[in-house]
Amino acid sequence: MTATLQGHNPRTGQPVGVPVPDSDASTIEKALVRAWDARRAVSSTSLEQRSAWLRGISAALSEHRQDLVELADSETGIGAGRLEMELERTCVQTELFVQVLADRGYLGVMIDHPDPDARPVARPDVRRVLQPLGPVAVWAASNFPFAFGVVGGDTISALAAGCPVLVKSHPSHPSLSVRLGQLVRDALEDAGAPQGAFDVLHGDEAGLTLIADARIRAGAFTGSLSGGRALLDKANARPDPIPFFGELGSNNPVFITSAAAIERKGEIAEGFVASLTLGSGQLCTKPGIVLVPKASGLSESIKKALPAELPVPLLNERIHTSYREGAKRLLEAAPPDGSVVPADLSDKPGFWTTPALAVVDSSVFRDQFAALSQECFGPFGLVVECASDDDLVDVARLFRGCLTGTIHAEETDRVLAARLMEELAERVGRIIWNGWPTGVAVTWAMQHGGPYPATTSSATTSVGATAINRFLRPVAYQSVPQFLLPEHLRDTSKAPRRVNGTVIAPS
């Protein structure tokens, strides 16, 4: 019998939506065949055609905004306000890739003309361009049902690159995934995209099949460290290993200097708590660890600002259980004094919890770093009290890869801030100055990625214009006649290029 996925309302724990059957082997195979057969038709479409696909998707999302937000909220409990903002962000990132395609700089065109006098030997005509990898598998995330879901940044950037996309839906919001899948398919069909350019599959077996299938040429994942690492290992164990772009987990440490704590104690405490608890603490950029001067009293200010009695819903039963277990483990590793433990809400229907906090000395943090640095997905924060600003820098050296690192400092902290920034630049993908890591701007310059275990490929980003580069690879053409060259390598192309080492702007 085929298993089914059923969404649950986190506020009540009750099933919502229509049960969604897991994709069976026949359905998965048919989707793979369609994607593989479509790969050349998809990759050979003009940039104008692909732009029309993306505009059609954005328009469909906007047209059905209210129904999509209501359905998403019923399955995730995230709240209509944040979901409306997230859906708008999803449209914005789709429209960004229309700009990326129009710019054409992402193609990385380079041309070296023949040079009979080149040293040490004569040089032939060589032309290089980035080309689509082929069918891409995307694993949708739980906590961003729009922006990192079925029609999230991975899907949109892969389509923009010219790759067919097969999405493995997330079980937290199956009904929404079905609805989004249908909207995207219809929009692509209306825009004239080849059949097989996009599809949605459901269930764990679909995910395992995709990562192992030779027709899949890249994978993109947002989720847990354990789940992402398992898929990464499978991608690397294939006879033909493929790129796997996983966002796995991050503590996103925040460093507060003594001068900043003295000058802005209340503001920093409230800002940290607001960022920590945003979205019930279920954001990949949540500042899970804050390092403060011990003598500043900032720890007490943070505790006072924490809405410890306010229940918040978590996405699903698995995350709810994991949060309680993770918080318990971290609280046991920390001294009991100064802790704020989650309230017992077992008698409240649904997946509710409360924010929690542990306070430890930097010496304890060093001694138990492996235990205390584990990510706790949900509204849990760890405050590390440092003896001095030098201690702050020493603790910074302990951290492994993270998505972000934040520094709160004053103008008088120039030397200290430079030291902290030097350490963070080796460990994170984005450094924030006097701000908070939650909220990732969808821009050309954004970097959303970091060294392992934050991501599996620190040279790439899953947000921003250069996310498209994940699904492209360079191909060089040597001494190939003009009529056989890809369009953007021909002398008649208007794409920006580097010719004989000199950048030529588009005409």
Short mmCIF file of C-alpha atoms in Angstrom, two decimals:
data_model
loop_
_atom_site.label_atom_id
_atom_site.label_comp_id
_atom_site.label_asym_id
_atom_site.label_seq_id
_atom_site.Cartn_x
_atom_site.Cartn_y
_atom_site.Cartn_z
CA MET A 1 0.00 0.00 0.00
CA THR A 2 1.30 3.46 -0.91
CA ALA A 3 2.11 5.63 2.11
CA THR A 4 0.57 9.08 2.36
CA LEU A 5 1.74 12.42 3.68
CA GLN A 6 -0.62 14.41 5.89
CA GLY A 7 -0.09 17.99 6.99
CA HIS A 8 -0.83 18.90 10.61
CA ASN A 9 -1.81 22.23 12.12
CA PRO A 10 0.96 23.04 14.63
CA ARG A 11 -1.51 24.99 16.77
CA THR A 12 -3.87 22.03 17.25
CA GLY A 13 -1.90 18.98 16.17
CA GLN A 14 -4.85 18.00 13.99
CA PRO A 15 -4.50 16.82 10.37
CA VAL A 16 -5.16 19.45 7.71
CA GLY A 17 -5.42 19.37 3.95
CA VAL A 18 -5.91 16.37 1.72
CA PRO A 19 -3.62 13.32 2.24
CA VAL A 20 -0.90 13.26 -0.42
CA PRO A 21 0.29 9.82 -1.60
CA ASP A 22 4.01 9.14 -1.67
CA SER A 23 5.26 8.97 -5.24
CA ASP A 24 5.59 5.33 -6.25
CA ALA A 25 8.47 3.90 -8.27
CA SER A 26 6.59 4.24 -11.55
CA THR A 27 5.77 7.91 -10.93
CA ILE A 28 9.39 8.68 -9.98
CA GLU A 29 10.73 6.92 -13.06
CA LYS A 30 8.35 8.74 -15.40
CA ALA A 31 9.40 12.09 -13.92
CA LEU A 32 13.07 11.22 -14.36
CA VAL A 33 12.51 10.15 -17.96
CA ARG A 34 10.68 13.39 -18.75
CA ALA A 35 13.39 15.51 -17.12
CA TRP A 36 16.19 13.67 -18.91
CA ASP A 37 14.46 13.82 -22.28
CA ALA A 38 13.82 17.54 -21.79
CA ARG A 39 17.34 18.51 -20.75
CA ARG A 40 18.57 19.66 -24.17
CA ALA A 41 15.35 21.43 -25.05
CA VAL A 42 15.45 23.27 -21.70
CA SER A 43 19.14 24.19 -21.96
CA SER A 44 18.82 25.43 -25.54
CA THR A 45 15.98 27.86 -24.83
CA SER A 46 16.81 31.51 -25.22
CA LEU A 47 17.34 33.69 -22.17
CA GLU A 48 14.23 35.62 -23.21
CA GLN A 49 12.18 32.42 -23.12
CA ARG A 50 13.45 31.50 -19.68
CA SER A 51 12.70 35.01 -18.46
CA ALA A 52 9.12 34.53 -19.63
CA TRP A 53 8.95 31.31 -17.57
CA LEU A 54 10.06 33.14 -14.45
CA ARG A 55 7.72 36.06 -14.97
CA GLY A 56 4.85 33.61 -15.43
CA ILE A 57 5.71 31.85 -12.15
CA SER A 58 5.92 35.14 -10.25
CA ALA A 59 2.59 36.27 -11.69
CA ALA A 60 0.91 32.99 -10.70
CA LEU A 61 2.16 33.31 -7.13
CA SER A 62 0.91 36.88 -6.91
CA GLU A 63 -2.47 35.99 -8.39
CA HIS A 64 -3.09 33.25 -5.81
CA ARG A 65 -1.43 35.04 -2.90
CA GLN A 66 -4.29 34.89 -0.39
CA ASP A 67 -5.15 31.21 -0.93
CA LEU A 68 -1.49 30.18 -0.79
CA VAL A 69 -0.86 32.06 2.46
CA GLU A 70 -3.95 30.55 4.10
CA LEU A 71 -2.96 27.03 3.03
CA ALA A 72 0.66 27.52 4.17
CA ASP A 73 -0.43 28.87 7.54
CA SER A 74 -2.79 25.95 8.14
CA GLU A 75 0.09 23.48 7.67
CA THR A 76 2.96 25.41 9.28
CA GLY A 77 1.47 27.79 11.87
CA ILE A 78 4.03 30.39 10.78
CA GLY A 79 1.44 33.17 10.68
CA ALA A 80 -0.13 35.07 7.80
CA GLY A 81 2.01 38.20 8.26
CA ARG A 82 5.35 36.44 7.90
CA LEU A 83 4.06 34.16 5.16
CA GLU A 84 2.83 37.12 3.11
CA MET A 85 6.29 38.66 3.42
CA GLU A 86 7.93 35.36 2.49
CA LEU A 87 5.71 34.94 -0.56
CA GLU A 88 6.63 38.46 -1.67
CA ARG A 89 10.29 37.57 -1.19
CA THR A 90 9.75 34.49 -3.37
CA CYS A 91 8.37 36.70 -6.14
CA VAL A 92 11.28 39.13 -5.69
CA GLN A 93 13.91 36.41 -6.00
CA THR A 94 12.15 35.06 -9.09
CA GLU A 95 12.22 38.53 -10.64
CA LEU A 96 15.89 38.93 -9.68
CA PHE A 97 16.79 36.04 -11.97
CA VAL A 98 14.97 37.75 -14.82
CA GLN A 99 17.50 40.56 -14.29
CA VAL A 100 20.35 38.04 -14.10
CA LEU A 101 19.35 36.56 -17.45
CA ALA A 102 18.99 40.00 -19.04
CA ASP A 103 22.45 41.01 -17.77
CA ARG A 104 24.05 37.83 -19.26
CA GLY A 105 27.21 38.34 -17.24
CA TYR A 106 26.57 35.07 -15.40
CA LEU A 107 27.57 33.22 -18.59
CA GLY A 108 31.23 34.07 -17.90
CA VAL A 109 32.11 34.40 -21.59
CA MET A 110 35.86 34.45 -22.31
CA ILE A 111 37.46 34.54 -25.73
CA ASP A 112 41.13 34.20 -26.62
CA HIS A 113 41.80 34.83 -30.32
CA PRO A 114 44.48 32.89 -32.19
CA ASP A 115 47.98 34.23 -31.70
CA PRO A 116 50.77 32.75 -33.83
CA ASP A 117 53.34 34.70 -31.80
CA ALA A 118 52.17 33.49 -28.36
CA ARG A 119 54.82 32.05 -26.05
CA PRO A 120 55.92 29.33 -25.73
CA VAL A 121 53.88 28.08 -28.70
CA ALA A 122 51.27 29.48 -31.07
CA ARG A 123 47.81 29.83 -29.47
CA PRO A 124 44.59 28.56 -31.07
CA ASP A 125 41.16 30.22 -30.81
CA VAL A 126 39.68 29.26 -27.40
CA ARG A 127 36.23 30.30 -26.17
CA ARG A 128 34.70 29.49 -22.79
CA VAL A 129 31.14 29.75 -21.47
CA LEU A 130 29.11 28.40 -18.56
CA GLN A 131 26.48 25.85 -19.58
CA PRO A 132 23.65 24.04 -17.72
CA LEU A 133 24.51 20.89 -15.80
CA GLY A 134 21.31 18.99 -16.62
CA PRO A 135 18.44 17.76 -14.42
CA VAL A 136 18.62 19.05 -10.84
CA ALA A 137 17.01 17.52 -7.73
CA VAL A 138 15.81 19.95 -5.05
CA TRP A 139 14.86 18.99 -1.48
CA ALA A 140 12.36 21.54 -0.15
CA ALA A 141 12.76 22.99 3.35
CA SER A 142 10.29 22.86 6.24
CA ASN A 143 10.69 26.36 7.67
CA PHE A 144 10.37 28.44 4.49
CA PRO A 145 7.50 26.84 2.56
CA PHE A 146 7.72 29.46 -0.19
CA ALA A 147 11.24 30.91 -0.35
CA PHE A 148 13.01 27.54 0.12
CA GLY A 149 10.14 25.25 -0.84
CA VAL A 150 8.79 23.87 -4.08
CA VAL A 151 9.20 27.20 -5.86
CA GLY A 152 12.12 28.51 -3.77
CA GLY A 153 15.46 29.91 -4.74
CA ASP A 154 16.98 26.53 -5.64
CA THR A 155 14.19 25.75 -8.09
CA ILE A 156 14.16 29.21 -9.65
CA SER A 157 17.94 29.54 -10.02
CA ALA A 158 18.17 26.06 -11.59
CA LEU A 159 15.40 26.84 -14.08
CA ALA A 160 17.09 30.16 -14.88
CA ALA A 161 20.32 28.27 -15.53
CA GLY A 162 18.50 26.07 -18.06
CA CYS A 163 18.16 22.90 -15.98
CA PRO A 164 15.04 20.74 -15.57
CA VAL A 165 14.06 20.53 -11.89
CA LEU A 166 12.57 17.70 -9.85
CA VAL A 167 11.53 18.79 -6.35
CA LYS A 168 11.16 16.41 -3.43
CA SER A 169 8.47 18.06 -1.29
CA HIS A 170 8.74 18.49 2.47
CA PRO A 171 6.29 16.46 4.61
CA SER A 172 5.52 19.49 6.80
CA HIS A 173 3.39 21.09 4.09
CA PRO A 174 2.33 18.45 1.52
CA SER A 175 -0.93 20.11 0.42
CA LEU A 176 0.85 23.42 -0.18
CA SER A 177 3.55 21.56 -2.14
CA VAL A 178 0.96 19.99 -4.41
CA ARG A 179 -0.71 23.35 -4.99
CA LEU A 180 2.56 25.15 -5.71
CA GLY A 181 3.66 22.35 -8.02
CA GLN A 182 0.50 22.69 -10.08
CA LEU A 183 0.82 26.48 -10.30
CA VAL A 184 4.43 26.22 -11.49
CA ARG A 185 3.63 23.51 -14.04
CA ASP A 186 0.73 25.54 -15.42
CA ALA A 187 2.81 28.73 -15.59
CA LEU A 188 5.62 26.95 -17.42
CA GLU A 189 3.21 25.32 -19.86
CA ASP A 190 1.54 28.67 -20.57
CA ALA A 191 4.97 30.20 -21.20
CA GLY A 192 5.90 27.46 -23.65
CA ALA A 193 8.45 25.56 -21.54
CA PRO A 194 9.28 22.00 -22.67
CA GLN A 195 7.34 19.20 -20.99
CA GLY A 196 9.55 17.73 -18.27
CA ALA A 197 11.09 21.05 -17.25
CA PHE A 198 9.62 20.76 -13.75
CA ASP A 199 7.87 18.27 -11.47
CA VAL A 200 7.20 17.59 -7.78
CA LEU A 201 7.64 14.21 -6.07
CA HIS A 202 6.65 13.16 -2.56
CA GLY A 203 8.05 10.82 0.10
CA ASP A 204 11.42 9.65 1.38
CA GLU A 205 11.80 7.03 -1.35
CA ALA A 206 11.61 9.76 -3.97
CA GLY A 207 14.46 11.64 -2.32
CA LEU A 208 16.64 8.54 -2.08
CA THR A 209 15.93 7.61 -5.68
CA LEU A 210 16.78 11.07 -6.99
CA ILE A 211 20.16 11.34 -5.27
CA ALA A 212 21.23 7.96 -6.67
CA ASP A 213 19.89 8.24 -10.21
CA ALA A 214 22.45 8.82 -12.97
CA ARG A 215 20.12 11.23 -14.77
CA ILE A 216 20.30 13.70 -11.89
CA ARG A 217 23.33 15.95 -12.34
CA ALA A 218 23.18 18.09 -9.16
CA GLY A 219 21.30 18.30 -5.86
CA ALA A 220 20.22 21.24 -3.69
CA PHE A 221 19.06 20.79 -0.09
CA THR A 222 18.02 22.92 2.87
CA GLY A 223 17.48 21.09 6.16
CA SER A 224 19.16 19.28 9.01
CA LEU A 225 22.84 18.43 9.39
CA SER A 226 22.08 14.70 9.63
CA GLY A 227 19.75 14.63 6.62
CA GLY A 228 21.99 16.78 4.46
CA ARG A 229 25.12 14.85 5.37
CA ALA A 230 23.43 11.56 4.49
CA LEU A 231 22.49 12.88 1.05
CA LEU A 232 25.97 14.37 0.55
CA ASP A 233 27.54 11.00 1.28
CA LYS A 234 25.19 9.31 -1.20
CA ALA A 235 25.98 11.93 -3.84
CA ASN A 236 29.71 11.30 -3.37
CA ALA A 237 29.30 7.51 -3.29
CA ARG A 238 27.71 7.37 -6.73
CA PRO A 239 29.75 5.87 -9.59
CA ASP A 240 29.50 9.39 -11.01
CA PRO A 241 29.62 11.74 -8.00
CA ILE A 242 27.61 14.92 -8.48
CA PRO A 243 27.67 18.39 -6.93
CA PHE A 244 25.46 18.53 -3.84
CA PHE A 245 24.68 21.97 -2.47
CA GLY A 246 23.39 21.47 1.06
CA GLU A 247 22.56 24.04 3.73
CA LEU A 248 22.81 22.01 6.92
CA GLY A 249 23.04 23.98 10.16
CA SER A 250 24.57 27.02 11.81
CA ASN A 251 24.99 28.65 15.22
CA ASN A 252 25.47 32.17 13.79
CA PRO A 253 27.47 33.50 16.76
CA VAL A 254 27.15 37.12 17.91
CA PHE A 255 30.12 38.91 19.55
CA ILE A 256 29.47 41.89 21.85
CA THR A 257 32.42 44.09 22.84
CA SER A 258 32.66 45.76 26.25
CA ALA A 259 32.24 49.20 24.72
CA ALA A 260 29.09 48.15 22.88
CA ALA A 261 27.64 46.51 26.00
CA ILE A 262 28.18 49.69 28.02
CA GLU A 263 26.80 51.99 25.34
CA ARG A 264 23.79 49.93 24.14
CA LYS A 265 23.03 47.21 26.68
CA GLY A 266 19.24 47.41 26.57
CA GLU A 267 19.09 47.81 22.80
CA ILE A 268 21.40 44.83 22.24
CA ALA A 269 19.48 42.60 24.67
CA GLU A 270 16.15 43.35 23.00
CA GLY A 271 17.62 43.00 19.51
CA PHE A 272 19.16 39.64 20.29
CA VAL A 273 15.96 38.25 21.80
CA ALA A 274 13.86 39.52 18.89
CA SER A 275 16.20 37.86 16.37
CA LEU A 276 16.47 34.67 18.47
CA THR A 277 12.69 34.18 18.71
CA LEU A 278 11.72 35.38 15.22
CA GLY A 279 9.71 32.66 13.51
CA SER A 280 9.74 30.66 16.76
CA GLY A 281 13.51 30.39 16.39
CA GLN A 282 13.10 28.22 13.30
CA LEU A 283 15.31 30.24 10.96
CA CYS A 284 18.65 29.07 9.56
CA THR A 285 20.14 32.45 10.48
CA LYS A 286 18.92 32.47 14.10
CA PRO A 287 21.67 33.84 16.40
CA GLY A 288 21.97 30.74 18.56
CA ILE A 289 25.01 31.82 20.57
CA VAL A 290 25.84 35.29 21.89
CA LEU A 291 29.18 36.09 23.51
CA VAL A 292 29.06 38.94 26.02
CA PRO A 293 31.42 40.67 28.48
CA LYS A 294 30.88 39.01 31.87
CA ALA A 295 31.16 42.25 33.83
CA SER A 296 28.62 44.11 31.69
CA GLY A 297 25.44 42.59 33.15
CA LEU A 298 24.22 41.95 29.61
CA SER A 299 23.28 38.35 30.48
CA GLU A 300 20.69 39.56 32.98
CA SER A 301 19.32 42.08 30.49
CA ILE A 302 18.88 39.30 27.93
CA LYS A 303 17.08 37.10 30.44
CA LYS A 304 14.71 39.95 31.33
CA ALA A 305 13.98 40.60 27.66
CA LEU A 306 13.21 36.93 26.93
CA PRO A 307 9.43 36.30 26.65
CA ALA A 308 9.83 33.02 28.53
CA GLU A 309 6.10 32.64 29.30
CA LEU A 310 4.97 33.18 25.70
CA PRO A 311 4.05 29.90 23.95
CA VAL A 312 5.08 29.62 20.29
CA PRO A 313 4.17 26.87 17.79
CA LEU A 314 6.86 24.76 16.13
CA LEU A 315 6.46 23.38 12.63
CA ASN A 316 5.83 19.72 13.31
CA GLU A 317 6.02 16.97 15.90
CA ARG A 318 9.56 15.94 14.95
CA ILE A 319 10.91 19.49 15.37
CA HIS A 320 8.91 19.87 18.60
CA THR A 321 10.45 16.71 20.06
CA SER A 322 13.93 17.60 18.81
CA TYR A 323 13.71 21.07 20.37
CA ARG A 324 12.78 19.75 23.80
CA GLU A 325 15.51 17.09 23.66
CA GLY A 326 18.11 19.54 22.35
CA ALA A 327 17.26 22.19 24.93
CA LYS A 328 17.39 19.61 27.70
CA ARG A 329 20.80 18.39 26.53
CA LEU A 330 22.23 21.90 26.37
CA LEU A 331 20.76 22.92 29.71
CA GLU A 332 22.27 19.82 31.33
CA ALA A 333 25.67 20.71 29.90
CA ALA A 334 25.41 24.24 31.31
CA PRO A 335 25.35 25.25 35.00
CA PRO A 336 21.77 25.37 36.34
CA ASP A 337 22.03 28.94 37.62
CA GLY A 338 21.04 31.50 35.03
CA SER A 339 19.03 29.09 32.92
CA VAL A 340 15.52 29.59 31.53
CA VAL A 341 13.97 26.21 30.75
CA PRO A 342 11.09 25.50 28.33
CA ALA A 343 7.70 25.35 30.04
CA ASP A 344 5.85 22.04 30.17
CA LEU A 345 3.02 22.48 27.66
CA SER A 346 2.24 18.80 27.24
CA ASP A 347 -1.40 19.44 28.08
CA LYS A 348 -1.73 22.02 25.28
CA PRO A 349 -2.82 20.53 21.92
CA GLY A 350 -0.41 21.08 19.05
CA PHE A 351 3.35 21.57 18.92
CA TRP A 352 3.80 24.43 21.37
CA THR A 353 6.87 25.39 23.39
CA THR A 354 8.43 28.44 25.06
CA PRO A 355 11.80 30.18 24.57
CA ALA A 356 14.73 28.93 26.65
CA LEU A 357 18.18 30.19 27.57
CA ALA A 358 21.40 28.94 29.13
CA VAL A 359 24.24 31.08 30.49
CA VAL A 360 27.77 29.68 30.73
CA ASP A 361 31.24 31.00 31.45
CA SER A 362 33.67 30.99 28.53
CA SER A 363 35.85 28.43 30.37
CA VAL A 364 32.89 26.03 30.51
CA PHE A 365 32.13 26.73 26.85
CA ARG A 366 35.70 25.83 25.92
CA ASP A 367 35.71 22.63 27.97
CA GLN A 368 32.35 21.46 26.60
CA PHE A 369 32.47 23.05 23.19
CA ALA A 370 31.34 19.94 21.30
CA ALA A 371 28.18 19.67 23.40
CA LEU A 372 27.41 23.35 23.85
CA SER A 373 27.94 24.36 20.22
CA GLN A 374 25.33 21.97 18.84
CA GLU A 375 22.53 23.76 17.03
CA CYS A 376 19.13 23.67 18.73
CA PHE A 377 16.45 24.40 16.13
CA GLY A 378 13.84 26.54 17.85
CA PRO A 379 13.80 29.49 20.30
CA PHE A 380 16.83 28.43 22.36
CA GLY A 381 19.81 30.69 22.97
CA LEU A 382 23.17 30.22 24.67
CA VAL A 383 24.87 33.18 26.37
CA VAL A 384 28.63 32.82 26.81
CA GLU A 385 30.18 35.20 29.35
CA CYS A 386 33.74 36.23 28.43
CA ALA A 387 36.25 37.63 30.91
CA SER A 388 37.70 40.21 28.50
CA ASP A 389 37.72 41.38 24.92
CA ASP A 390 40.79 39.23 24.30
CA ASP A 391 38.79 36.29 25.61
CA LEU A 392 36.14 37.16 23.03
CA VAL A 393 38.68 36.72 20.21
CA ASP A 394 40.01 33.47 21.69
CA VAL A 395 36.52 31.97 21.83
CA ALA A 396 35.85 33.05 18.24
CA ARG A 397 38.65 30.70 17.16
CA LEU A 398 36.68 27.69 18.44
CA PHE A 399 33.85 27.93 15.95
CA ARG A 400 33.45 25.77 12.88
CA GLY A 401 31.71 26.94 9.72
CA CYS A 402 28.60 29.11 10.10
CA LEU A 403 26.32 31.00 7.76
CA THR A 404 26.86 34.27 9.60
CA GLY A 405 28.89 35.98 12.28
CA THR A 406 27.82 39.23 13.96
CA ILE A 407 29.88 41.90 15.71
CA HIS A 408 28.43 44.60 17.96
CA ALA A 409 31.15 47.17 18.59
CA GLU A 410 31.85 50.91 18.81
CA GLU A 411 34.17 53.21 16.85
CA THR A 412 36.73 52.89 19.68
CA ASP A 413 36.91 49.12 19.01
CA ARG A 414 38.74 49.36 15.71
CA VAL A 415 41.63 47.05 16.60
CA LEU A 416 39.42 44.54 18.41
CA ALA A 417 36.80 44.59 15.65
CA ALA A 418 39.48 43.97 13.03
CA ARG A 419 40.74 40.95 14.99
CA LEU A 420 37.22 39.53 15.32
CA MET A 421 36.49 40.13 11.65
CA GLU A 422 39.69 38.36 10.68
CA GLU A 423 38.63 35.26 12.61
CA LEU A 424 35.05 35.34 11.32
CA ALA A 425 36.07 35.78 7.68
CA GLU A 426 37.64 32.30 7.86
CA ARG A 427 34.52 30.75 9.39
CA VAL A 428 31.37 32.38 8.02
CA GLY A 429 29.79 33.44 4.74
CA ARG A 430 28.33 36.77 5.90
CA ILE A 431 29.62 39.19 8.55
CA ILE A 432 27.08 41.58 10.12
CA TRP A 433 28.10 44.82 11.83
CA ASN A 434 25.84 46.17 14.61
CA GLY A 435 22.82 44.29 13.27
CA TRP A 436 21.23 40.84 13.41
CA PRO A 437 21.56 37.87 11.07
CA THR A 438 17.87 37.06 10.59
CA GLY A 439 16.60 38.52 7.35
CA VAL A 440 18.59 37.66 4.21
CA ALA A 441 18.38 40.28 1.47
CA VAL A 442 17.79 38.90 -2.02
CA THR A 443 20.43 40.88 -3.91
CA TRP A 444 23.29 40.55 -6.36
CA ALA A 445 25.94 40.65 -3.62
CA MET A 446 24.29 38.39 -1.01
CA GLN A 447 26.24 35.36 0.23
CA HIS A 448 24.14 32.72 1.98
CA GLY A 449 26.53 29.88 2.65
CA GLY A 450 29.60 29.12 4.70
CA PRO A 451 32.23 26.50 5.48
CA TYR A 452 31.05 23.04 6.57
CA PRO A 453 28.88 22.25 8.49
CA ALA A 454 26.93 25.37 7.53
CA THR A 455 26.93 24.21 3.92
CA THR A 456 28.54 21.50 1.83
CA SER A 457 30.04 23.98 -0.63
CA SER A 458 31.31 27.24 0.86
CA ALA A 459 32.18 28.66 -2.57
CA THR A 460 28.49 28.95 -3.47
CA THR A 461 25.36 30.71 -2.24
CA SER A 462 21.70 29.66 -2.18
CA VAL A 463 20.44 33.27 -2.05
CA GLY A 464 21.26 36.08 -4.46
CA ALA A 465 22.14 36.40 -8.10
CA THR A 466 25.18 34.09 -8.06
CA ALA A 467 23.05 31.15 -6.84
CA ILE A 468 22.67 30.38 -10.55
CA ASN A 469 26.36 29.41 -10.75
CA ARG A 470 25.72 26.22 -8.80
CA PHE A 471 23.93 24.68 -11.77
CA LEU A 472 26.41 25.61 -14.49
CA ARG A 473 29.78 24.27 -15.59
CA PRO A 474 32.41 25.73 -17.91
CA VAL A 475 32.93 24.35 -21.41
CA ALA A 476 35.73 25.58 -23.68
CA TYR A 477 35.53 25.41 -27.48
CA GLN A 478 38.84 25.32 -29.36
CA SER A 479 39.07 26.23 -33.04
CA VAL A 480 35.34 25.63 -33.50
CA PRO A 481 33.76 27.44 -36.49
CA GLN A 482 31.29 30.24 -35.77
CA PHE A 483 28.22 28.39 -37.02
CA LEU A 484 28.81 25.55 -34.54
CA LEU A 485 29.56 27.72 -31.51
CA PRO A 486 26.96 28.34 -28.78
CA GLU A 487 25.16 31.62 -29.44
CA HIS A 488 26.90 33.58 -26.70
CA LEU A 489 30.38 32.65 -27.94
CA ARG A 490 29.85 33.92 -31.47
CA ASP A 491 31.37 37.21 -32.57
CA THR A 492 27.85 38.56 -33.14
CA SER A 493 26.77 38.01 -29.50
CA LYS A 494 26.03 41.04 -27.34
CA ALA A 495 26.85 39.25 -24.07
CA PRO A 496 29.55 40.84 -21.87
CA ARG A 497 32.85 39.06 -22.35
CA ARG A 498 36.57 39.08 -21.70
CA VAL A 499 38.45 39.11 -25.02
CA ASN A 500 42.18 38.45 -24.95
CA GLY A 501 42.12 39.36 -21.26
CA THR A 502 40.24 42.65 -21.68
CA VAL A 503 36.69 43.08 -20.39
CA ILE A 504 34.31 44.16 -23.18
CA ALA A 505 31.02 45.70 -22.04
CA PRO A 506 27.83 44.66 -23.84
CA SER A 507 27.00 46.84 -26.82
#
